[in-house]
Amino acid sequence: MTGENRRTDDETATDGGTQTGRSETTDTHRTSREKRGGLHRFDVSSAFGRQAVTLVLAATLTFLTLPILVTVVASFGTSWTGVIPTGYVNLDNWRTVLGLAEGIGVRQGVIRGLAYSAGLATAGMVINIVVGVPIAYSLVRYDFFAKDWINTLAILPIVPGVILAIAFLRMYPERGGSTFGLIIGYALLKSPFMVLTVQSSLQSMNLQQIEESARSLGASWIRTFLTVIVPNAKDGIIAGSIITWTLAAAEFNFTYIVHSAGPRPFSLFLFENITRSPVLQGAAAVSVYFLIVTAVIVLLQRVGKAGFTTVER
Amino acid sequence: MNTIRSFVSPRTEADRERRRIAVMCLPYFVLATFGAFLPLGMLARMSVSESQFSNEGFSLSAWELLLTEPVYREIAWNTLWFATATTLFSVAVAVAISHALAKYQLPFRRWIVAMVSFPIALPGIVVGFMIVVLFGRTGLLTNAVAFFTGENPIDLAVALTVGGLFLGYSFSLIPRATMVLRGTFAEINEDAEEAAKSLGASPLLTFRYVTLPQVWPGIVAAFVLTFRTALAIFGTVLVLPALNVATLRINLEIQSLGFNLATASAIGLIYFVFIFVFTFGGVKLIDNESLKI
């Protein structure tokens, strides 16, 4: 749109030039300008660039959200033979998933697995707060030996879950696949999300100034950290806790290989439903998790994140 | 000796600060030691164990197997080309999305960001299910196409092909790449773009010569982070086993093919070393500020 306006302005200016009588130079000038104008007129990017980019955005949004919507809708259907499932509103799939009716391919309802995973995720989240907040603070506030290396180590997951799981099989043979191993694994695998979120919250504060005020008023550094820095970084810590909790509650790659004893975690329940159950029952199981994520995103927006991300709004 | 003394009873403020930093970093290193460093050492020991069920003796047979069996070379190749291709595609799409989010007047911008970030929370198995919902035999798009062309939906289903797996990877990777790039696009100097436009540059030329150089560090960061994520994907390929990649093979080694823990450990170790070297090589190219998830 602005391109059009600009061209008209240019032409007016050139016309003005002709009128004052600088004939020859203006003519050559004008031809080259017309040539450029011609090129400009056929420029594909001003004509279709914005449409093309918007189309990519629309197609991607459809690709990312359509299956989620279809899954939720399908979980209330009876059968799926045509384009969309039919026979609404049927709550049988939900009853099976919630453990109120016998299902196919699964041993129990979602409640027990979800409660167990919620407990594991909460324990992992507590470890992440204890471990992640101090290291995030020292990485933002201080400059020290091998800082860049430690930073990289802390914010990029060191070991993929599958590989860590193989090592856990023998590292903790008795307890690796049980509650203890799962909590340690979740805490380690999800800690980067806590460190990053707290870091981005601390970066927006003038740490040195706040700290010096507190210290000069007589507070010890531990007291300064706990009663001045931590409360100021509250939103980041809450957001980090929510993100690490959600990711741990549905962690699959590590859990699938390591789990050996005790109640079955939520993600294994999801896997059974996805691979062994009728597709509509799987849809209901997956919808349970969508509900959790939606609630989490609403919570995250209240503490200043645009979505499920460590980046500030 | 001196450092230890200054640590126990610091005399200067610099000593106290050093002690403070060490205390703050300590909890993380305790977790990393028991959660990662020791298990990785164990992984190395397991890969040279003679027995699959306990650490006994010393044998390089697992490593020999990886070097001599052609199937492992194929797996390495599959893993690398597939991760590279999906990463390049996802970062390209993410550049377009971030550009639109930063420059265009879009309705419900906050909700668009929330929708794009949603898949980051989904474990790989759920992503696999999403692809089945769209492109499987009973899938929505499969049946929609079948309805209009009159073909058999079973012939049209692509969920369990390499193409379906490609879409599954992209489903996880596009959101991550977008979140990294969104931060970079927010910091663009718009004056330079305005100047280029008013000097007559077309939108494409403005993007190529003014915007792209500014966001290039972000694009490199997005590539590094997305590629790492692509290498570690496991759940998606377990649900849609169209290509034999390393994570799938590790699972196969300890489940269907027996309990080949030594081989699985050796693959895992190579995998870890590769990701480690790639990460520390990659972050040399990028600014720490761009590292986001």
Short mmCIF file of C-alpha atoms in Angstrom, two decimals, chain A:
data_model
loop_
_atom_site.label_atom_id
_atom_site.label_comp_id
_atom_site.label_asym_id
_atom_site.label_seq_id
_atom_site.Cartn_x
_atom_site.Cartn_y
_atom_site.Cartn_z
CA MET A 1 0.00 0.00 0.00
CA THR A 2 2.76 2.44 0.96
CA GLY A 3 4.57 1.51 -2.26
CA GLU A 4 1.70 2.87 -4.35
CA ASN A 5 1.67 6.19 -2.52
CA ARG A 6 5.38 6.59 -2.84
CA ARG A 7 5.38 6.06 -6.57
CA THR A 8 2.73 8.74 -7.06
CA ASP A 9 4.81 11.16 -4.99
CA ASP A 10 7.89 10.45 -7.09
CA GLU A 11 6.03 11.03 -10.33
CA THR A 12 4.63 14.32 -9.12
CA ALA A 13 8.12 15.45 -8.21
CA THR A 14 9.46 14.53 -11.67
CA ASP A 15 6.57 16.32 -13.37
CA GLY A 16 7.40 19.40 -11.36
CA GLY A 17 10.99 19.13 -12.60
CA THR A 18 9.88 19.04 -16.26
CA GLN A 19 7.82 22.15 -15.83
CA THR A 20 10.77 24.22 -14.62
CA GLY A 21 12.52 23.34 -17.90
CA ARG A 22 15.56 21.09 -17.17
CA SER A 23 14.65 19.14 -20.27
CA GLU A 24 17.43 16.73 -21.33
CA THR A 25 18.66 15.47 -18.01
CA THR A 26 15.13 15.13 -16.77
CA ASP A 27 14.24 13.02 -19.79
CA THR A 28 17.01 10.48 -19.25
CA HIS A 29 16.29 10.58 -15.56
CA ARG A 30 12.68 9.97 -16.32
CA THR A 31 13.31 6.97 -18.56
CA SER A 32 15.35 5.21 -15.94
CA ARG A 33 12.72 6.04 -13.38
CA GLU A 34 10.02 4.63 -15.62
CA LYS A 35 12.07 1.50 -16.08
CA ARG A 36 12.40 1.13 -12.36
CA GLY A 37 8.73 1.93 -11.99
CA GLY A 38 7.98 -0.83 -14.46
CA LEU A 39 10.06 -3.28 -12.51
CA HIS A 40 8.40 -2.14 -9.35
CA ARG A 41 4.96 -2.66 -10.81
CA PHE A 42 5.75 -6.29 -11.64
CA ASP A 43 7.54 -6.96 -8.36
CA VAL A 44 6.09 -10.19 -7.07
CA SER A 45 6.93 -9.56 -3.43
CA SER A 46 4.95 -6.31 -3.11
CA ALA A 47 1.98 -7.85 -4.87
CA PHE A 48 1.92 -11.27 -3.21
CA GLY A 49 4.56 -11.25 -0.44
CA ARG A 50 2.22 -10.40 2.39
CA GLN A 51 -0.45 -12.78 1.12
CA ALA A 52 2.08 -15.60 0.82
CA VAL A 53 3.41 -15.08 4.35
CA THR A 54 -0.12 -14.81 5.76
CA LEU A 55 -1.02 -17.99 3.92
CA VAL A 56 1.94 -19.82 5.52
CA LEU A 57 0.80 -18.56 8.92
CA ALA A 58 -2.80 -19.65 8.32
CA ALA A 59 -1.77 -23.07 6.98
CA THR A 60 0.57 -23.68 9.93
CA LEU A 61 -2.05 -22.60 12.47
CA THR A 62 -4.53 -24.96 10.84
CA PHE A 63 -2.00 -27.79 10.82
CA LEU A 64 -1.18 -27.23 14.50
CA THR A 65 -4.68 -26.70 15.89
CA LEU A 66 -7.02 -28.67 13.60
CA PRO A 67 -5.96 -32.12 14.91
CA ILE A 68 -6.34 -30.88 18.50
CA LEU A 69 -9.89 -29.67 17.84
CA VAL A 70 -10.81 -32.80 15.88
CA THR A 71 -9.48 -34.98 18.71
CA VAL A 72 -11.59 -33.22 21.32
CA VAL A 73 -14.70 -33.37 19.13
CA ALA A 74 -14.05 -37.01 18.17
CA SER A 75 -13.81 -38.06 21.81
CA PHE A 76 -17.57 -37.42 22.06
CA GLY A 77 -18.41 -39.44 18.93
CA THR A 78 -19.59 -43.03 18.51
CA SER A 79 -17.89 -44.14 15.31
CA TRP A 80 -15.49 -42.74 12.75
CA THR A 81 -15.95 -44.12 9.27
CA GLY A 82 -16.56 -41.02 7.16
CA VAL A 83 -14.78 -37.67 7.07
CA ILE A 84 -15.76 -36.75 10.62
CA PRO A 85 -16.87 -38.97 13.52
CA THR A 86 -20.59 -39.40 13.97
CA GLY A 87 -23.06 -40.16 16.75
CA TYR A 88 -22.87 -37.26 19.20
CA VAL A 89 -22.95 -36.79 22.16
CA ASN A 90 -21.58 -40.10 23.36
CA LEU A 91 -19.78 -40.13 26.72
CA ASP A 92 -18.70 -43.81 26.58
CA ASN A 93 -15.10 -42.98 25.61
CA TRP A 94 -14.78 -40.55 28.47
CA ARG A 95 -16.34 -43.03 30.90
CA THR A 96 -13.76 -45.64 29.86
CA VAL A 97 -10.88 -43.23 30.12
CA LEU A 98 -11.99 -41.99 33.52
CA GLY A 99 -12.18 -45.60 34.71
CA LEU A 100 -15.97 -45.71 35.11
CA ALA A 101 -16.38 -48.42 32.46
CA GLU A 102 -14.31 -51.34 31.11
CA GLY A 103 -12.15 -50.36 28.15
CA ILE A 104 -10.18 -52.08 25.42
CA GLY A 105 -6.40 -52.29 25.65
CA VAL A 106 -6.01 -50.49 28.97
CA ARG A 107 -5.84 -51.86 32.47
CA GLN A 108 -7.19 -48.96 34.45
CA GLY A 109 -8.66 -45.47 34.26
CA VAL A 110 -6.68 -42.27 34.04
CA ILE A 111 -7.13 -41.13 37.63
CA ARG A 112 -4.50 -43.30 39.33
CA GLY A 113 -1.83 -42.72 36.69
CA LEU A 114 -2.51 -39.01 36.62
CA ALA A 115 -2.36 -38.73 40.40
CA TYR A 116 0.93 -40.65 40.45
CA SER A 117 2.45 -38.54 37.66
CA ALA A 118 1.21 -35.34 39.32
CA GLY A 119 3.04 -36.40 42.49
CA LEU A 120 6.25 -37.19 40.59
CA ALA A 121 6.03 -33.93 38.67
CA THR A 122 5.48 -31.95 41.88
CA ALA A 123 8.54 -33.51 43.49
CA GLY A 124 10.58 -32.82 40.34
CA MET A 125 9.29 -29.25 40.32
CA VAL A 126 10.37 -28.67 43.94
CA ILE A 127 13.87 -29.96 43.11
CA ASN A 128 13.89 -27.67 40.09
CA ILE A 129 13.07 -24.61 42.20
CA VAL A 130 15.83 -25.44 44.72
CA VAL A 131 18.34 -26.16 41.97
CA GLY A 132 17.30 -23.78 39.19
CA VAL A 133 16.64 -20.44 40.94
CA PRO A 134 20.11 -20.05 42.55
CA ILE A 135 22.04 -21.03 39.42
CA ALA A 136 19.89 -18.78 37.24
CA TYR A 137 20.60 -15.92 39.66
CA SER A 138 24.35 -16.42 39.77
CA LEU A 139 24.50 -16.72 35.97
CA VAL A 140 22.65 -13.43 35.50
CA ARG A 141 24.26 -11.50 38.33
CA TYR A 142 27.92 -12.55 38.40
CA ASP A 143 30.78 -13.03 36.00
CA PHE A 144 33.01 -15.99 36.81
CA PHE A 145 35.28 -18.75 35.57
CA ALA A 146 33.77 -20.93 32.79
CA LYS A 147 30.49 -19.02 33.06
CA ASP A 148 29.53 -19.51 29.40
CA TRP A 149 30.10 -23.25 29.67
CA ILE A 150 28.03 -23.58 32.82
CA ASN A 151 25.32 -21.46 31.21
CA THR A 152 25.17 -23.73 28.17
CA LEU A 153 25.13 -26.79 30.40
CA ALA A 154 22.29 -25.39 32.51
CA ILE A 155 19.98 -24.26 29.73
CA LEU A 156 20.44 -26.94 27.10
CA PRO A 157 19.33 -30.42 28.19
CA ILE A 158 22.61 -32.35 28.41
CA VAL A 159 21.32 -35.83 27.69
CA PRO A 160 18.25 -36.85 25.68
CA GLY A 161 15.68 -38.73 27.79
CA VAL A 162 16.07 -42.03 25.94
CA ILE A 163 19.82 -42.17 26.53
CA LEU A 164 19.55 -41.11 30.16
CA ALA A 165 17.01 -43.90 30.63
CA ILE A 166 19.44 -46.55 29.32
CA ALA A 167 22.05 -45.37 31.83
CA PHE A 168 19.49 -45.35 34.66
CA LEU A 169 18.66 -49.00 33.98
CA ARG A 170 21.96 -50.00 35.54
CA MET A 171 23.00 -46.90 37.47
CA TYR A 172 20.09 -47.30 39.87
CA PRO A 173 19.13 -50.95 39.28
CA GLU A 174 16.89 -51.23 42.32
CA ARG A 175 15.19 -47.88 42.21
CA GLY A 176 15.94 -46.54 38.73
CA GLY A 177 12.55 -47.38 37.30
CA SER A 178 10.59 -46.51 40.39
CA THR A 179 9.58 -43.26 42.03
CA PHE A 180 13.15 -42.24 42.96
CA GLY A 181 14.62 -42.67 39.48
CA LEU A 182 11.67 -40.97 37.78
CA ILE A 183 11.85 -37.91 40.04
CA ILE A 184 15.63 -37.47 39.53
CA GLY A 185 15.22 -37.95 35.78
CA TYR A 186 12.33 -35.47 35.51
CA ALA A 187 14.18 -32.88 37.60
CA LEU A 188 17.27 -33.12 35.41
CA LEU A 189 15.52 -33.28 32.05
CA LYS A 190 13.21 -30.33 32.75
CA SER A 191 15.61 -28.08 34.71
CA PRO A 192 16.57 -25.98 31.63
CA PHE A 193 13.01 -24.66 31.42
CA MET A 194 13.20 -23.42 35.01
CA VAL A 195 16.65 -21.85 34.57
CA LEU A 196 15.61 -20.06 31.35
CA THR A 197 12.33 -18.71 32.70
CA VAL A 198 13.90 -17.41 35.92
CA GLN A 199 16.80 -15.93 33.96
CA SER A 200 14.52 -13.99 31.64
CA SER A 201 12.63 -12.67 34.66
CA LEU A 202 15.85 -11.65 36.48
CA GLN A 203 17.24 -9.96 33.38
CA SER A 204 14.50 -7.34 33.55
CA MET A 205 15.57 -6.28 37.08
CA ASN A 206 18.49 -4.11 38.13
CA LEU A 207 19.91 -6.79 40.40
CA GLN A 208 23.03 -5.00 41.53
CA GLN A 209 21.14 -1.91 42.65
CA ILE A 210 18.43 -3.83 44.52
CA GLU A 211 21.03 -6.00 46.17
CA GLU A 212 23.26 -3.12 47.23
CA SER A 213 20.31 -1.28 48.78
CA ALA A 214 19.39 -4.34 50.81
CA ARG A 215 22.97 -5.03 51.87
CA SER A 216 23.63 -1.42 52.87
CA LEU A 217 20.53 -1.55 55.05
CA GLY A 218 22.17 -4.42 56.92
CA ALA A 219 20.69 -7.56 55.39
CA SER A 220 22.97 -10.59 55.00
CA TRP A 221 23.33 -11.93 51.47
CA ILE A 222 21.23 -15.01 52.21
CA ARG A 223 18.51 -12.80 53.58
CA THR A 224 18.85 -10.46 50.59
CA PHE A 225 18.50 -13.38 48.21
CA LEU A 226 15.52 -14.94 49.98
CA THR A 227 13.54 -11.84 50.91
CA VAL A 228 14.43 -9.38 48.15
CA ILE A 229 15.55 -11.18 45.00
CA VAL A 230 13.27 -14.23 45.10
CA PRO A 231 10.03 -12.26 45.73
CA ASN A 232 10.92 -9.94 42.84
CA ALA A 233 11.45 -12.90 40.52
CA LYS A 234 8.17 -14.47 41.67
CA ASP A 235 6.45 -14.46 38.26
CA GLY A 236 9.39 -16.13 36.57
CA ILE A 237 9.60 -18.81 39.26
CA ILE A 238 5.86 -19.48 39.05
CA ALA A 239 5.98 -19.69 35.25
CA GLY A 240 9.01 -21.97 35.39
CA SER A 241 7.30 -24.21 37.94
CA ILE A 242 4.16 -24.49 35.81
CA ILE A 243 6.17 -25.34 32.68
CA THR A 244 8.44 -27.92 34.34
CA TRP A 245 5.47 -29.49 36.14
CA THR A 246 3.42 -29.90 32.95
CA LEU A 247 6.31 -31.29 30.93
CA ALA A 248 7.22 -33.76 33.70
CA ALA A 249 3.61 -34.88 34.21
CA ALA A 250 3.45 -36.08 30.59
CA GLU A 251 7.11 -37.07 30.10
CA PHE A 252 7.21 -40.17 27.92
CA ASN A 253 10.63 -40.91 26.35
CA PHE A 254 12.46 -41.42 29.65
CA THR A 255 9.50 -42.98 31.47
CA TYR A 256 8.80 -45.58 28.78
CA ILE A 257 12.27 -47.14 28.98
CA VAL A 258 12.97 -46.70 32.67
CA HIS A 259 9.63 -47.57 34.27
CA SER A 260 9.61 -51.02 35.83
CA ALA A 261 7.75 -51.05 39.11
CA GLY A 262 4.98 -49.25 40.95
CA PRO A 263 1.89 -47.55 39.55
CA ARG A 264 1.87 -46.75 35.84
CA PRO A 265 2.56 -43.08 35.06
CA PHE A 266 0.11 -40.99 33.03
CA SER A 267 2.22 -40.94 29.86
CA LEU A 268 2.22 -44.76 29.70
CA PHE A 269 -1.57 -44.67 30.03
CA LEU A 270 -1.64 -42.27 27.07
CA PHE A 271 0.65 -44.58 25.08
CA GLU A 272 -1.56 -47.63 25.71
CA ASN A 273 -4.58 -45.68 24.58
CA ILE A 274 -2.87 -44.31 21.48
CA THR A 275 -1.45 -47.62 20.28
CA ARG A 276 -3.83 -50.33 21.51
CA SER A 277 -7.28 -48.77 21.88
CA PRO A 278 -9.90 -47.73 19.31
CA VAL A 279 -9.06 -44.28 17.94
CA LEU A 280 -12.01 -42.55 19.62
CA GLN A 281 -11.01 -43.85 23.04
CA GLY A 282 -7.46 -42.69 22.38
CA ALA A 283 -8.93 -39.30 21.47
CA ALA A 284 -10.66 -39.08 24.86
CA ALA A 285 -7.43 -40.01 26.69
CA VAL A 286 -5.41 -37.40 24.81
CA SER A 287 -8.17 -34.82 25.42
CA VAL A 288 -7.59 -35.20 29.17
CA TYR A 289 -4.08 -33.88 28.63
CA PHE A 290 -5.29 -31.09 26.32
CA LEU A 291 -7.53 -29.89 29.16
CA ILE A 292 -4.50 -29.72 31.45
CA VAL A 293 -2.39 -27.83 28.90
CA THR A 294 -5.19 -25.35 28.21
CA ALA A 295 -5.53 -24.62 31.92
CA VAL A 296 -1.75 -24.25 32.14
CA ILE A 297 -1.63 -21.75 29.25
CA VAL A 298 -4.36 -19.64 30.89
CA LEU A 299 -2.32 -19.66 34.13
CA LEU A 300 0.86 -18.74 32.24
CA GLN A 301 -0.84 -15.79 30.57
CA ARG A 302 -1.73 -14.49 34.04
CA VAL A 303 1.96 -14.46 35.03
CA GLY A 304 3.04 -12.64 31.89
CA LYS A 305 3.84 -15.34 29.34
CA ALA A 306 2.15 -15.33 25.94
CA GLY A 307 1.89 -19.11 25.87
CA PHE A 308 3.73 -22.30 26.72
CA THR A 309 7.15 -20.75 26.37
CA THR A 310 9.99 -19.41 28.49
CA VAL A 311 10.11 -16.19 26.43
CA GLU A 312 8.61 -13.04 27.97
CA ARG A 313 5.45 -11.70 26.37
#
